[in-house]
Structure formats: C-alpha cells, structure tokens
Amino acid sequence: MEELAEFTENAHEGASFNFDRDSFSRLWYATPFMYTRDADPLEESNWTVISNDLLKTHPEGVETHSFGHWGFGWYERLYVRADDALAIRSVQSWADSLASYGVANDEHLSEVEWNQNHPSEKECYSSDPDCRCDFMTHSCGDEFRAAVDTGNLHIVDEEWYCDFCSEWNPITNTQHRYMNTVAARAEIQAECAALEAAGQLAFAI
C-alpha cells in the first residue's frame, strides 16, 4: 500500500486534470496499469485483460480515468480505492505477475497482434514472412479461376480485374485455355439439360 501511495505522487506528471487532483489522490491510488494513445500490442493486451478483470472483480474498488498529456496525447490509467484492501491485493497480484512474465494473457496478445497487423484482409504489416493471412496467401490464379467459375470475370482489352488486389492483369495463355474449357463444359451441360428436359436424355453429364 505504501508503494502505491508513493507511486501516485509522481504518476500524474504531465497530465491535465479536470477535477481536484489532491482530493482524488487521497481516495484513489494510481496503479502502474495504463493505456496510451499509441499503445503497442503488448500494452493494449495487458491493459484490456487486467482492467477487465479488476473492474469485474472489484466494481466498487477500481476505476479507470482518461487524461490529456503533453507527451502521450492522452492516456487511461487504472485506479484502486485506498481503503479497499481486497482490490489493492488484486492489483498487487497482477503487478507481481507482470514483473515475473510480462504478458497478462498469451492468447489475447496473439489476437491483438493479429488485429493490429491486419486491419483488413487486404493488409499485412506482420514481420513474420510465413504469415498465413489472406494477403500473404492470396493467389491471383485462384481468384481468376473462381471468377471464371462464378461468371464474375471482368475483362477489358485482354486484361482481367482481380477484386482482391484491385489490379488489372494480362490474361495468360493458360488462363485462356481455362476459360475455353469452362465455356465448353457449360455449353455441353446446357445441351444435356435441354435434351433431358425434352425426355431425350436419361442422364446429365
């Protein structure tokens, strides 16, 4: 408890308050758990996991507050009531846990890292060269075949448009052959369907 009281004295350097700082600091201790505007995945994950746990476990003994800051832009910090021994004990438990390992929840951290590295299916900012996201595993060839199969191929001047890449690509000889094969198959199927409907064919190819 003495450590939190001492920590609180210097925790608000550079922060802008819209309430009475002294009276607030007498009732609430600042904790080392904070979330800044430009948080990296580890900071964001630890903040989310720890703040959710403490706010759920001690709804009356823990609060979060946001502040403007000349350096961070803004930040949020977790506070614990100075007279709530159980909440303080939980805060200390999380502090000890982070001091020992540094990650509040590995699974949640992985999820946050993935989301930050992949703001959309067409973006990848991961440093992993073997990332298995849609962007890294995308194949224009697969997109072409899917477009042909579904009849959604857009062609202009011997170039086709890849919806995933948002780019025009020249049609290769192999792709021309695939288009011809699909067209021939569709023609045969249409003829067979017509014969079957007329009762002249007992099966469909």
JSON list of C-alpha atoms in Angstrom, two decimals:
[
{"chain": "A", "resi": 1, "resn": "MET", "atom": "CA", "xyz": [0.00, 0.00, 0.00]},
{"chain": "A", "resi": 2, "resn": "GLU", "atom": "CA", "xyz": [2.86, 2.39, 0.78]},
{"chain": "A", "resi": 3, "resn": "GLU", "atom": "CA", "xyz": [4.34, 1.66, -2.65]},
{"chain": "A", "resi": 4, "resn": "LEU", "atom": "CA", "xyz": [1.07, 2.64, -4.36]},
{"chain": "A", "resi": 5, "resn": "ALA", "atom": "CA", "xyz": [0.83, 5.83, -2.30]},
{"chain": "A", "resi": 6, "resn": "GLU", "atom": "CA", "xyz": [4.36, 6.77, -3.30]},
{"chain": "A", "resi": 7, "resn": "PHE", "atom": "CA", "xyz": [3.72, 5.82, -6.93]},
{"chain": "A", "resi": 8, "resn": "THR", "atom": "CA", "xyz": [0.61, 8.02, -7.00]},
{"chain": "A", "resi": 9, "resn": "GLU", "atom": "CA", "xyz": [2.61, 11.11, -6.04]},
{"chain": "A", "resi": 10, "resn": "ASN", "atom": "CA", "xyz": [4.51, 11.03, -9.34]},
{"chain": "A", "resi": 11, "resn": "ALA", "atom": "CA", "xyz": [2.03, 9.19, -11.58]},
{"chain": "A", "resi": 12, "resn": "HIS", "atom": "CA", "xyz": [0.35, 12.29, -12.99]},
{"chain": "A", "resi": 13, "resn": "GLU", "atom": "CA", "xyz": [3.34, 14.23, -14.23]},
{"chain": "A", "resi": 14, "resn": "GLY", "atom": "CA", "xyz": [2.40, 15.96, -17.49]},
{"chain": "A", "resi": 15, "resn": "ALA", "atom": "CA", "xyz": [-1.28, 15.01, -17.20]},
{"chain": "A", "resi": 16, "resn": "SER", "atom": "CA", "xyz": [-4.15, 17.50, -17.36]},
{"chain": "A", "resi": 17, "resn": "PHE", "atom": "CA", "xyz": [-6.86, 17.18, -14.69]},
{"chain": "A", "resi": 18, "resn": "ASN", "atom": "CA", "xyz": [-10.46, 18.37, -14.87]},
{"chain": "A", "resi": 19, "resn": "PHE", "atom": "CA", "xyz": [-11.11, 17.63, -11.19]},
{"chain": "A", "resi": 20, "resn": "ASP", "atom": "CA", "xyz": [-9.40, 18.23, -7.84]},
{"chain": "A", "resi": 21, "resn": "ARG", "atom": "CA", "xyz": [-6.18, 16.27, -8.02]},
{"chain": "A", "resi": 22, "resn": "ASP", "atom": "CA", "xyz": [-5.35, 16.35, -4.30]},
{"chain": "A", "resi": 23, "resn": "SER", "atom": "CA", "xyz": [-8.70, 15.09, -3.04]},
{"chain": "A", "resi": 24, "resn": "PHE", "atom": "CA", "xyz": [-8.79, 12.46, -5.77]},
{"chain": "A", "resi": 25, "resn": "SER", "atom": "CA", "xyz": [-5.29, 11.20, -4.89]},
{"chain": "A", "resi": 26, "resn": "ARG", "atom": "CA", "xyz": [-6.23, 10.84, -1.22]},
{"chain": "A", "resi": 27, "resn": "LEU", "atom": "CA", "xyz": [-9.08, 8.47, -2.08]},
{"chain": "A", "resi": 28, "resn": "TRP", "atom": "CA", "xyz": [-7.65, 6.68, -5.12]},
{"chain": "A", "resi": 29, "resn": "TYR", "atom": "CA", "xyz": [-4.22, 5.18, -5.69]},
{"chain": "A", "resi": 30, "resn": "ALA", "atom": "CA", "xyz": [-2.80, 5.22, -9.18]},
{"chain": "A", "resi": 31, "resn": "THR", "atom": "CA", "xyz": [-1.71, 1.80, -10.44]},
{"chain": "A", "resi": 32, "resn": "PRO", "atom": "CA", "xyz": [1.04, 1.12, -12.99]},
{"chain": "A", "resi": 33, "resn": "PHE", "atom": "CA", "xyz": [-1.56, -0.17, -15.45]},
{"chain": "A", "resi": 34, "resn": "MET", "atom": "CA", "xyz": [-2.15, 2.32, -18.24]},
{"chain": "A", "resi": 35, "resn": "TYR", "atom": "CA", "xyz": [-3.08, 2.53, -21.90]},
{"chain": "A", "resi": 36, "resn": "THR", "atom": "CA", "xyz": [-1.61, 5.24, -24.13]},
{"chain": "A", "resi": 37, "resn": "ARG", "atom": "CA", "xyz": [-2.82, 6.58, -27.47]},
{"chain": "A", "resi": 38, "resn": "ASP", "atom": "CA", "xyz": [-0.03, 4.85, -29.42]},
{"chain": "A", "resi": 39, "resn": "ALA", "atom": "CA", "xyz": [-0.06, 1.59, -27.46]},
{"chain": "A", "resi": 40, "resn": "ASP", "atom": "CA", "xyz": [1.72, -1.40, -28.98]},
{"chain": "A", "resi": 41, "resn": "PRO", "atom": "CA", "xyz": [0.00, -4.83, -28.94]},
{"chain": "A", "resi": 42, "resn": "LEU", "atom": "CA", "xyz": [1.54, -5.83, -25.60]},
{"chain": "A", "resi": 43, "resn": "GLU", "atom": "CA", "xyz": [0.41, -2.66, -23.84]},
{"chain": "A", "resi": 44, "resn": "GLU", "atom": "CA", "xyz": [-3.08, -2.85, -25.35]},
{"chain": "A", "resi": 45, "resn": "SER", "atom": "CA", "xyz": [-3.49, -6.54, -24.48]},
{"chain": "A", "resi": 46, "resn": "ASN", "atom": "CA", "xyz": [-2.23, -6.23, -20.90]},
{"chain": "A", "resi": 47, "resn": "TRP", "atom": "CA", "xyz": [-4.44, -3.20, -20.33]},
{"chain": "A", "resi": 48, "resn": "THR", "atom": "CA", "xyz": [-7.55, -4.91, -21.70]},
{"chain": "A", "resi": 49, "resn": "VAL", "atom": "CA", "xyz": [-7.05, -8.17, -19.79]},
{"chain": "A", "resi": 50, "resn": "ILE", "atom": "CA", "xyz": [-6.08, -6.60, -16.46]},
{"chain": "A", "resi": 51, "resn": "SER", "atom": "CA", "xyz": [-8.59, -3.74, -16.46]},
{"chain": "A", "resi": 52, "resn": "ASN", "atom": "CA", "xyz": [-11.45, -6.06, -17.44]},
{"chain": "A", "resi": 53, "resn": "ASP", "atom": "CA", "xyz": [-10.54, -8.49, -14.69]},
{"chain": "A", "resi": 54, "resn": "LEU", "atom": "CA", "xyz": [-10.16, -5.90, -11.95]},
{"chain": "A", "resi": 55, "resn": "LEU", "atom": "CA", "xyz": [-13.26, -3.90, -12.93]},
{"chain": "A", "resi": 56, "resn": "LYS", "atom": "CA", "xyz": [-15.31, -7.09, -12.94]},
{"chain": "A", "resi": 57, "resn": "THR", "atom": "CA", "xyz": [-13.88, -8.42, -9.67]},
{"chain": "A", "resi": 58, "resn": "HIS", "atom": "CA", "xyz": [-13.91, -5.10, -7.79]},
{"chain": "A", "resi": 59, "resn": "PRO", "atom": "CA", "xyz": [-16.59, -2.89, -9.39]},
{"chain": "A", "resi": 60, "resn": "GLU", "atom": "CA", "xyz": [-16.62, -0.53, -6.41]},
{"chain": "A", "resi": 61, "resn": "GLY", "atom": "CA", "xyz": [-12.91, -0.56, -5.72]},
{"chain": "A", "resi": 62, "resn": "VAL", "atom": "CA", "xyz": [-11.41, 0.02, -9.16]},
{"chain": "A", "resi": 63, "resn": "GLU", "atom": "CA", "xyz": [-11.93, 2.75, -11.76]},
{"chain": "A", "resi": 64, "resn": "THR", "atom": "CA", "xyz": [-10.33, 3.90, -15.00]},
{"chain": "A", "resi": 65, "resn": "HIS", "atom": "CA", "xyz": [-9.75, 7.56, -15.84]},
{"chain": "A", "resi": 66, "resn": "SER", "atom": "CA", "xyz": [-8.59, 9.30, -19.00]},
{"chain": "A", "resi": 67, "resn": "PHE", "atom": "CA", "xyz": [-6.21, 12.25, -19.11]},
{"chain": "A", "resi": 68, "resn": "GLY", "atom": "CA", "xyz": [-4.75, 14.55, -21.67]},
{"chain": "A", "resi": 69, "resn": "HIS", "atom": "CA", "xyz": [-0.96, 14.52, -21.76]},
{"chain": "A", "resi": 70, "resn": "TRP", "atom": "CA", "xyz": [1.59, 16.74, -23.47]},
{"chain": "A", "resi": 71, "resn": "GLY", "atom": "CA", "xyz": [3.68, 13.71, -24.49]},
{"chain": "A", "resi": 72, "resn": "PHE", "atom": "CA", "xyz": [1.21, 10.81, -24.90]},
{"chain": "A", "resi": 73, "resn": "GLY", "atom": "CA", "xyz": [-1.62, 12.88, -26.35]},
{"chain": "A", "resi": 74, "resn": "TRP", "atom": "CA", "xyz": [-3.93, 11.05, -24.00]},
{"chain": "A", "resi": 75, "resn": "TYR", "atom": "CA", "xyz": [-3.84, 8.00, -21.76]},
{"chain": "A", "resi": 76, "resn": "GLU", "atom": "CA", "xyz": [-6.02, 5.92, -19.48]},
{"chain": "A", "resi": 77, "resn": "ARG", "atom": "CA", "xyz": [-4.93, 4.68, -16.08]},
{"chain": "A", "resi": 78, "resn": "LEU", "atom": "CA", "xyz": [-6.41, 2.20, -13.63]},
{"chain": "A", "resi": 79, "resn": "TYR", "atom": "CA", "xyz": [-7.08, 3.39, -10.08]},
{"chain": "A", "resi": 80, "resn": "VAL", "atom": "CA", "xyz": [-7.79, 1.48, -6.89]},
{"chain": "A", "resi": 81, "resn": "ARG", "atom": "CA", "xyz": [-9.51, 2.79, -3.77]},
{"chain": "A", "resi": 82, "resn": "ALA", "atom": "CA", "xyz": [-7.05, 3.45, -0.97]},
{"chain": "A", "resi": 83, "resn": "ASP", "atom": "CA", "xyz": [-9.42, 1.85, 1.57]},
{"chain": "A", "resi": 84, "resn": "ASP", "atom": "CA", "xyz": [-10.19, -1.35, -0.39]},
{"chain": "A", "resi": 85, "resn": "ALA", "atom": "CA", "xyz": [-7.69, -3.93, 0.82]},
{"chain": "A", "resi": 86, "resn": "LEU", "atom": "CA", "xyz": [-9.01, -6.73, -1.41]},
{"chain": "A", "resi": 87, "resn": "ALA", "atom": "CA", "xyz": [-8.81, -4.61, -4.55]},
{"chain": "A", "resi": 88, "resn": "ILE", "atom": "CA", "xyz": [-5.30, -3.48, -3.62]},
{"chain": "A", "resi": 89, "resn": "ARG", "atom": "CA", "xyz": [-4.30, -7.11, -3.13]},
{"chain": "A", "resi": 90, "resn": "SER", "atom": "CA", "xyz": [-5.60, -7.96, -6.62]},
{"chain": "A", "resi": 91, "resn": "VAL", "atom": "CA", "xyz": [-3.71, -5.03, -8.12]},
{"chain": "A", "resi": 92, "resn": "GLN", "atom": "CA", "xyz": [-0.53, -6.21, -6.41]},
{"chain": "A", "resi": 93, "resn": "SER", "atom": "CA", "xyz": [-1.11, -9.74, -7.70]},
{"chain": "A", "resi": 94, "resn": "TRP", "atom": "CA", "xyz": [-1.30, -8.50, -11.29]},
{"chain": "A", "resi": 95, "resn": "ALA", "atom": "CA", "xyz": [1.76, -6.30, -10.76]},
{"chain": "A", "resi": 96, "resn": "ASP", "atom": "CA", "xyz": [3.74, -9.28, -9.47]},
{"chain": "A", "resi": 97, "resn": "SER", "atom": "CA", "xyz": [2.53, -11.40, -12.38]},
{"chain": "A", "resi": 98, "resn": "LEU", "atom": "CA", "xyz": [3.69, -8.86, -14.98]},
{"chain": "A", "resi": 99, "resn": "ALA", "atom": "CA", "xyz": [7.01, -8.42, -13.20]},
{"chain": "A", "resi": 100, "resn": "SER", "atom": "CA", "xyz": [7.53, -12.18, -13.47]},
{"chain": "A", "resi": 101, "resn": "TYR", "atom": "CA", "xyz": [6.43, -12.75, -17.08]},
{"chain": "A", "resi": 102, "resn": "GLY", "atom": "CA", "xyz": [5.26, -9.52, -18.70]},
{"chain": "A", "resi": 103, "resn": "VAL", "atom": "CA", "xyz": [2.24, -10.88, -20.56]},
{"chain": "A", "resi": 104, "resn": "ALA", "atom": "CA", "xyz": [-1.18, -10.99, -18.94]},
{"chain": "A", "resi": 105, "resn": "ASN", "atom": "CA", "xyz": [-2.69, -13.44, -21.43]},
{"chain": "A", "resi": 106, "resn": "ASP", "atom": "CA", "xyz": [-0.77, -15.02, -24.31]},
{"chain": "A", "resi": 107, "resn": "GLU", "atom": "CA", "xyz": [-3.87, -15.90, -26.33]},
{"chain": "A", "resi": 108, "resn": "HIS", "atom": "CA", "xyz": [-5.30, -12.41, -26.07]},
{"chain": "A", "resi": 109, "resn": "LEU", "atom": "CA", "xyz": [-1.94, -10.87, -27.01]},
{"chain": "A", "resi": 110, "resn": "SER", "atom": "CA", "xyz": [-1.80, -13.02, -30.16]},
{"chain": "A", "resi": 111, "resn": "GLU", "atom": "CA", "xyz": [-5.30, -11.84, -31.09]},
{"chain": "A", "resi": 112, "resn": "VAL", "atom": "CA", "xyz": [-4.39, -8.17, -30.58]},
{"chain": "A", "resi": 113, "resn": "GLU", "atom": "CA", "xyz": [-1.17, -8.58, -32.59]},
{"chain": "A", "resi": 114, "resn": "TRP", "atom": "CA", "xyz": [-3.12, -10.19, -35.44]},
{"chain": "A", "resi": 115, "resn": "ASN", "atom": "CA", "xyz": [-5.72, -7.41, -35.47]},
{"chain": "A", "resi": 116, "resn": "GLN", "atom": "CA", "xyz": [-3.12, -4.64, -35.41]},
{"chain": "A", "resi": 117, "resn": "ASN", "atom": "CA", "xyz": [-1.11, -6.30, -38.18]},
{"chain": "A", "resi": 118, "resn": "HIS", "atom": "CA", "xyz": [-4.21, -6.98, -40.30]},
{"chain": "A", "resi": 119, "resn": "PRO", "atom": "CA", "xyz": [-6.59, -4.00, -40.21]},
{"chain": "A", "resi": 120, "resn": "SER", "atom": "CA", "xyz": [-8.28, -5.54, -43.27]},
{"chain": "A", "resi": 121, "resn": "GLU", "atom": "CA", "xyz": [-8.00, -8.76, -45.26]},
{"chain": "A", "resi": 122, "resn": "LYS", "atom": "CA", "xyz": [-6.00, -6.87, -47.89]},
{"chain": "A", "resi": 123, "resn": "GLU", "atom": "CA", "xyz": [-3.35, -5.55, -45.49]},
{"chain": "A", "resi": 124, "resn": "CYS", "atom": "CA", "xyz": [-0.49, -7.27, -43.68]},
{"chain": "A", "resi": 125, "resn": "TYR", "atom": "CA", "xyz": [2.06, -5.49, -41.51]},
{"chain": "A", "resi": 126, "resn": "SER", "atom": "CA", "xyz": [3.36, -8.60, -39.81]},
{"chain": "A", "resi": 127, "resn": "SER", "atom": "CA", "xyz": [7.12, -9.13, -39.63]},
{"chain": "A", "resi": 128, "resn": "ASP", "atom": "CA", "xyz": [6.53, -12.88, -40.00]},
{"chain": "A", "resi": 129, "resn": "PRO", "atom": "CA", "xyz": [7.50, -13.90, -43.57]},
{"chain": "A", "resi": 130, "resn": "ASP", "atom": "CA", "xyz": [5.38, -17.05, -43.15]},
{"chain": "A", "resi": 131, "resn": "CYS", "atom": "CA", "xyz": [2.22, -15.21, -42.09]},
{"chain": "A", "resi": 132, "resn": "ARG", "atom": "CA", "xyz": [-0.81, -17.20, -43.24]},
{"chain": "A", "resi": 133, "resn": "CYS", "atom": "CA", "xyz": [-3.18, -14.26, -43.63]},
{"chain": "A", "resi": 134, "resn": "ASP", "atom": "CA", "xyz": [-5.29, -13.79, -46.76]},
{"chain": "A", "resi": 135, "resn": "PHE", "atom": "CA", "xyz": [-2.94, -11.12, -48.09]},
{"chain": "A", "resi": 136, "resn": "MET", "atom": "CA", "xyz": [0.16, -13.32, -47.88]},
{"chain": "A", "resi": 137, "resn": "THR", "atom": "CA", "xyz": [-1.54, -16.48, -49.17]},
{"chain": "A", "resi": 138, "resn": "HIS", "atom": "CA", "xyz": [-3.55, -14.74, -51.89]},
{"chain": "A", "resi": 139, "resn": "SER", "atom": "CA", "xyz": [-3.19, -16.17, -55.40]},
{"chain": "A", "resi": 140, "resn": "CYS", "atom": "CA", "xyz": [-4.35, -14.21, -58.44]},
{"chain": "A", "resi": 141, "resn": "GLY", "atom": "CA", "xyz": [-4.58, -17.52, -60.25]},
{"chain": "A", "resi": 142, "resn": "ASP", "atom": "CA", "xyz": [-7.10, -18.82, -57.74]},
{"chain": "A", "resi": 143, "resn": "GLU", "atom": "CA", "xyz": [-9.03, -15.56, -57.96]},
{"chain": "A", "resi": 144, "resn": "PHE", "atom": "CA", "xyz": [-9.11, -15.85, -61.76]},
{"chain": "A", "resi": 145, "resn": "ARG", "atom": "CA", "xyz": [-10.44, -19.41, -61.72]},
{"chain": "A", "resi": 146, "resn": "ALA", "atom": "CA", "xyz": [-13.07, -18.52, -59.11]},
{"chain": "A", "resi": 147, "resn": "ALA", "atom": "CA", "xyz": [-14.20, -15.54, -61.19]},
{"chain": "A", "resi": 148, "resn": "VAL", "atom": "CA", "xyz": [-14.48, -17.69, -64.31]},
{"chain": "A", "resi": 149, "resn": "ASP", "atom": "CA", "xyz": [-16.38, -20.43, -62.46]},
{"chain": "A", "resi": 150, "resn": "THR", "atom": "CA", "xyz": [-18.88, -17.99, -60.99]},
{"chain": "A", "resi": 151, "resn": "GLY", "atom": "CA", "xyz": [-19.25, -15.91, -64.13]},
{"chain": "A", "resi": 152, "resn": "ASN", "atom": "CA", "xyz": [-17.90, -12.79, -62.40]},
{"chain": "A", "resi": 153, "resn": "LEU", "atom": "CA", "xyz": [-14.84, -12.28, -64.57]},
{"chain": "A", "resi": 154, "resn": "HIS", "atom": "CA", "xyz": [-14.39, -8.67, -65.71]},
{"chain": "A", "resi": 155, "resn": "ILE", "atom": "CA", "xyz": [-12.32, -8.39, -68.92]},
{"chain": "A", "resi": 156, "resn": "VAL", "atom": "CA", "xyz": [-11.20, -5.29, -70.81]},
{"chain": "A", "resi": 157, "resn": "ASP", "atom": "CA", "xyz": [-8.66, -5.37, -73.64]},
{"chain": "A", "resi": 158, "resn": "GLU", "atom": "CA", "xyz": [-7.32, -8.80, -72.79]},
{"chain": "A", "resi": 159, "resn": "GLU", "atom": "CA", "xyz": [-6.86, -7.90, -69.13]},
{"chain": "A", "resi": 160, "resn": "TRP", "atom": "CA", "xyz": [-8.89, -9.16, -66.18]},
{"chain": "A", "resi": 161, "resn": "TYR", "atom": "CA", "xyz": [-9.58, -7.38, -62.91]},
{"chain": "A", "resi": 162, "resn": "CYS", "atom": "CA", "xyz": [-8.59, -9.05, -59.63]},
{"chain": "A", "resi": 163, "resn": "ASP", "atom": "CA", "xyz": [-11.05, -7.93, -56.97]},
{"chain": "A", "resi": 164, "resn": "PHE", "atom": "CA", "xyz": [-8.67, -8.87, -54.15]},
{"chain": "A", "resi": 165, "resn": "CYS", "atom": "CA", "xyz": [-5.65, -6.98, -55.50]},
{"chain": "A", "resi": 166, "resn": "SER", "atom": "CA", "xyz": [-7.73, -4.24, -57.13]},
{"chain": "A", "resi": 167, "resn": "GLU", "atom": "CA", "xyz": [-5.44, -4.55, -60.15]},
{"chain": "A", "resi": 168, "resn": "TRP", "atom": "CA", "xyz": [-5.71, -5.34, -63.83]},
{"chain": "A", "resi": 169, "resn": "ASN", "atom": "CA", "xyz": [-3.71, -8.37, -65.01]},
{"chain": "A", "resi": 170, "resn": "PRO", "atom": "CA", "xyz": [-2.98, -9.62, -68.54]},
{"chain": "A", "resi": 171, "resn": "ILE", "atom": "CA", "xyz": [-4.75, -12.89, -69.41]},
{"chain": "A", "resi": 172, "resn": "THR", "atom": "CA", "xyz": [-2.17, -15.64, -69.91]},
{"chain": "A", "resi": 173, "resn": "ASN", "atom": "CA", "xyz": [-2.39, -18.48, -72.43]},
{"chain": "A", "resi": 174, "resn": "THR", "atom": "CA", "xyz": [-3.11, -20.90, -69.59]},
{"chain": "A", "resi": 175, "resn": "GLN", "atom": "CA", "xyz": [-5.96, -18.72, -68.39]},
{"chain": "A", "resi": 176, "resn": "HIS", "atom": "CA", "xyz": [-7.35, -18.51, -71.92]},
{"chain": "A", "resi": 177, "resn": "ARG", "atom": "CA", "xyz": [-7.38, -22.31, -72.09]},
{"chain": "A", "resi": 178, "resn": "TYR", "atom": "CA", "xyz": [-9.15, -22.48, -68.73]},
{"chain": "A", "resi": 179, "resn": "MET", "atom": "CA", "xyz": [-11.80, -20.03, -69.94]},
{"chain": "A", "resi": 180, "resn": "ASN", "atom": "CA", "xyz": [-12.35, -22.11, -73.08]},
{"chain": "A", "resi": 181, "resn": "THR", "atom": "CA", "xyz": [-12.62, -25.32, -71.07]},
{"chain": "A", "resi": 182, "resn": "VAL", "atom": "CA", "xyz": [-15.19, -23.82, -68.71]},
{"chain": "A", "resi": 183, "resn": "ALA", "atom": "CA", "xyz": [-17.17, -22.37, -71.61]},
{"chain": "A", "resi": 184, "resn": "ALA", "atom": "CA", "xyz": [-17.19, -25.71, -73.45]},
{"chain": "A", "resi": 185, "resn": "ARG", "atom": "CA", "xyz": [-18.26, -27.54, -70.30]},
{"chain": "A", "resi": 186, "resn": "ALA", "atom": "CA", "xyz": [-21.10, -25.06, -69.74]},
{"chain": "A", "resi": 187, "resn": "GLU", "atom": "CA", "xyz": [-22.25, -25.48, -73.33]},
{"chain": "A", "resi": 188, "resn": "ILE", "atom": "CA", "xyz": [-22.32, -29.27, -73.04]},
{"chain": "A", "resi": 189, "resn": "GLN", "atom": "CA", "xyz": [-24.20, -29.08, -69.75]},
{"chain": "A", "resi": 190, "resn": "ALA", "atom": "CA", "xyz": [-26.76, -26.72, -71.28]},
{"chain": "A", "resi": 191, "resn": "GLU", "atom": "CA", "xyz": [-27.30, -29.04, -74.25]},
{"chain": "A", "resi": 192, "resn": "CYS", "atom": "CA", "xyz": [-27.68, -32.05, -71.97]},
{"chain": "A", "resi": 193, "resn": "ALA", "atom": "CA", "xyz": [-30.13, -30.18, -69.76]},
{"chain": "A", "resi": 194, "resn": "ALA", "atom": "CA", "xyz": [-32.22, -29.26, -72.80]},
{"chain": "A", "resi": 195, "resn": "LEU", "atom": "CA", "xyz": [-32.25, -32.88, -74.06]},
{"chain": "A", "resi": 196, "resn": "GLU", "atom": "CA", "xyz": [-33.12, -34.17, -70.61]},
{"chain": "A", "resi": 197, "resn": "ALA", "atom": "CA", "xyz": [-35.98, -31.70, -70.32]},
{"chain": "A", "resi": 198, "resn": "ALA", "atom": "CA", "xyz": [-37.27, -32.94, -73.68]},
{"chain": "A", "resi": 199, "resn": "GLY", "atom": "CA", "xyz": [-37.10, -36.55, -72.45]},
{"chain": "A", "resi": 200, "resn": "GLN", "atom": "CA", "xyz": [-34.34, -37.45, -74.92]},
{"chain": "A", "resi": 201, "resn": "LEU", "atom": "CA", "xyz": [-31.59, -37.96, -72.35]},
{"chain": "A", "resi": 202, "resn": "ALA", "atom": "CA", "xyz": [-31.76, -40.19, -69.32]},
{"chain": "A", "resi": 203, "resn": "PHE", "atom": "CA", "xyz": [-28.76, -38.72, -67.53]},
{"chain": "A", "resi": 204, "resn": "ALA", "atom": "CA", "xyz": [-26.89, -35.42, -67.20]},
{"chain": "A", "resi": 205, "resn": "ILE", "atom": "CA", "xyz": [-23.23, -35.08, -67.88]}
]
